[in-house]
Coordinates of C-alpha atoms in Angstrom, one line a residue:
M1 CA 8.2 -17.1 -5.9
R2 CA 5.6 -14.2 -3.6
E3 CA 7.8 -12.0 -0.4
G4 CA 6.4 -10.4 2.2
A5 CA 6.0 -12.1 6.2
Q6 CA 2.4 -11.0 8.0
R7 CA 4.1 -9.3 11.9
T8 CA 1.7 -10.6 14.9
Q9 CA 1.8 -10.2 18.6
A10 CA 0.6 -14.3 19.2
D11 CA 3.6 -14.7 20.6
T12 CA 3.8 -11.9 23.3
G13 CA 0.1 -12.2 24.0
S14 CA 0.3 -8.3 25.0
R15 CA -1.1 -5.2 22.8
Y16 CA 1.5 -3.1 21.1
D17 CA 2.3 0.2 22.8
V18 CA 2.1 2.1 19.8
F19 CA 3.2 5.3 21.7
H20 CA 6.7 3.7 22.2
T21 CA 9.1 4.7 19.5
D22 CA 10.5 1.3 19.4
C23 CA 7.1 -0.4 18.9
P24 CA 7.2 -2.2 15.5
A25 CA 3.1 -1.1 14.4
R26 CA 4.6 2.4 15.0
G27 CA 6.8 1.6 11.8
V28 CA 4.5 -0.3 9.7
V29 CA 1.9 2.8 10.4
D30 CA 4.4 5.1 8.6
H31 CA 4.7 3.2 5.8
V32 CA 0.8 3.1 5.3
T33 CA 0.5 6.6 6.3
S34 CA 3.5 7.7 3.9
R35 CA 2.4 10.3 1.3
W36 CA 2.9 7.4 -1.2
G37 CA 1.7 4.4 0.9
V38 CA -1.9 5.7 1.1
W39 CA -2.3 5.6 -2.8
V40 CA -0.1 2.2 -3.0
L41 CA -3.0 0.3 -1.3
I42 CA -5.9 1.6 -2.4
A43 CA -5.0 1.7 -6.3
L44 CA -4.8 -2.9 -5.1
R45 CA -7.5 -2.1 -3.8
S46 CA -9.5 -4.4 -6.7
N47 CA -6.8 -5.5 -8.5
D48 CA -3.1 -7.4 -8.3
L49 CA -0.9 -4.7 -10.9
R50 CA 2.4 -5.2 -12.4
F51 CA 4.8 -2.1 -11.1
Y52 CA 4.0 -0.6 -14.5
E53 CA 0.2 -0.5 -14.5
L54 CA 0.7 0.7 -10.5
R55 CA 3.7 3.6 -11.7
D56 CA 0.7 4.7 -14.3
S57 CA -2.3 4.4 -12.3
I58 CA -0.7 7.0 -9.1
Q59 CA -0.4 9.9 -10.7
G60 CA 2.8 11.9 -9.6
I61 CA 4.8 8.8 -8.0
S62 CA 8.3 9.0 -9.7
E63 CA 9.9 4.9 -9.5
K64 CA 12.0 5.0 -7.4
M65 CA 9.3 6.5 -4.9
L66 CA 7.1 3.5 -6.0
A67 CA 10.0 0.5 -5.8
Q68 CA 10.7 2.0 -2.0
T69 CA 7.3 2.2 -1.2
L70 CA 6.4 -1.8 -2.1
R71 CA 9.7 -2.5 -1.0
A72 CA 8.3 -1.2 3.0
L73 CA 5.2 -3.1 2.2
V74 CA 6.6 -6.1 1.7
Q75 CA 8.4 -6.0 4.3
D76 CA 6.0 -5.1 6.5
G77 CA 3.2 -8.3 5.1
L78 CA 1.2 -5.8 3.5
V79 CA 1.9 -6.3 0.2
W80 CA 2.9 -9.5 -1.6
R81 CA 5.4 -9.2 -4.4
E82 CA 5.7 -12.2 -7.5
V83 CA 8.8 -12.7 -9.3
E84 CA 8.1 -14.0 -13.3
P85 CA 11.6 -15.8 -14.6
T86 CA 11.1 -13.8 -17.9
T87 CA 13.5 -11.6 -19.8
P88 CA 12.9 -9.2 -18.7
P89 CA 11.6 -10.2 -15.1
Q90 CA 8.0 -9.3 -14.4
V91 CA 7.3 -8.4 -11.3
T92 CA 3.4 -8.7 -9.8
Y93 CA 1.7 -6.6 -6.8
G94 CA -1.2 -7.2 -4.7
L95 CA -2.7 -7.0 -1.3
T96 CA -2.1 -9.4 2.0
E97 CA -5.1 -10.1 3.7
F98 CA -2.8 -8.2 6.4
G99 CA -3.0 -5.9 3.2
Q100 CA -6.6 -6.4 2.4
E101 CA -7.9 -5.6 5.8
I102 CA -6.2 -2.4 6.7
G103 CA -6.9 -1.7 3.0
E104 CA -10.8 -1.6 3.7
P105 CA -10.6 1.9 5.8
L106 CA -8.7 3.6 3.8
T107 CA -10.9 2.9 1.0
D108 CA -14.2 4.0 2.3
L109 CA -12.0 6.9 4.1
F110 CA -11.5 7.6 0.3
D111 CA -14.8 6.9 -1.1
R112 CA -16.4 8.8 2.1
I113 CA -14.0 12.3 1.4
T114 CA -15.0 11.8 -2.8
R115 CA -18.4 11.4 -1.8
R116 CA -18.3 15.1 -0.2
L117 CA -16.1 16.1 -2.7
P118 CA -18.4 18.8 -5.3
S119 CA -18.2 17.1 -7.8
R120 CA -15.8 18.2 -11.1
G121 CA -14.3 16.6 -14.3
V122 CA -11.1 14.4 -14.2
G123 CA -8.4 16.8 -14.4
E124 CA -9.6 19.5 -13.5
S125 CA -7.9 21.8 -11.5
R126 CA -9.5 23.8 -8.8

């Protein structure tokens, strides 16, 4: 069973006013650019992952924050969620078409930043 609905503006035919406080696009942007939202989108860019795989791949995120971030991204239609009816339930997450579209510039930004940084070993602190 997959959850997540993509928000579109096809009904109104006009553009969102993203500078207005009531604009629904602002909420999506807030979730994407939140402390953990960008990392979830980047982590899911290549593979669908189970909850524990996401948690293990994003260092420093708590289970509570990961659950809250995923809930918001699913609600925004950026991430899909599939629950396998096993005991315990296995939950897999992946990017929707909308999430892939939004994730591309984030991945590009991440790649540009890492190309410009001086090379150093993984886990090495400055």
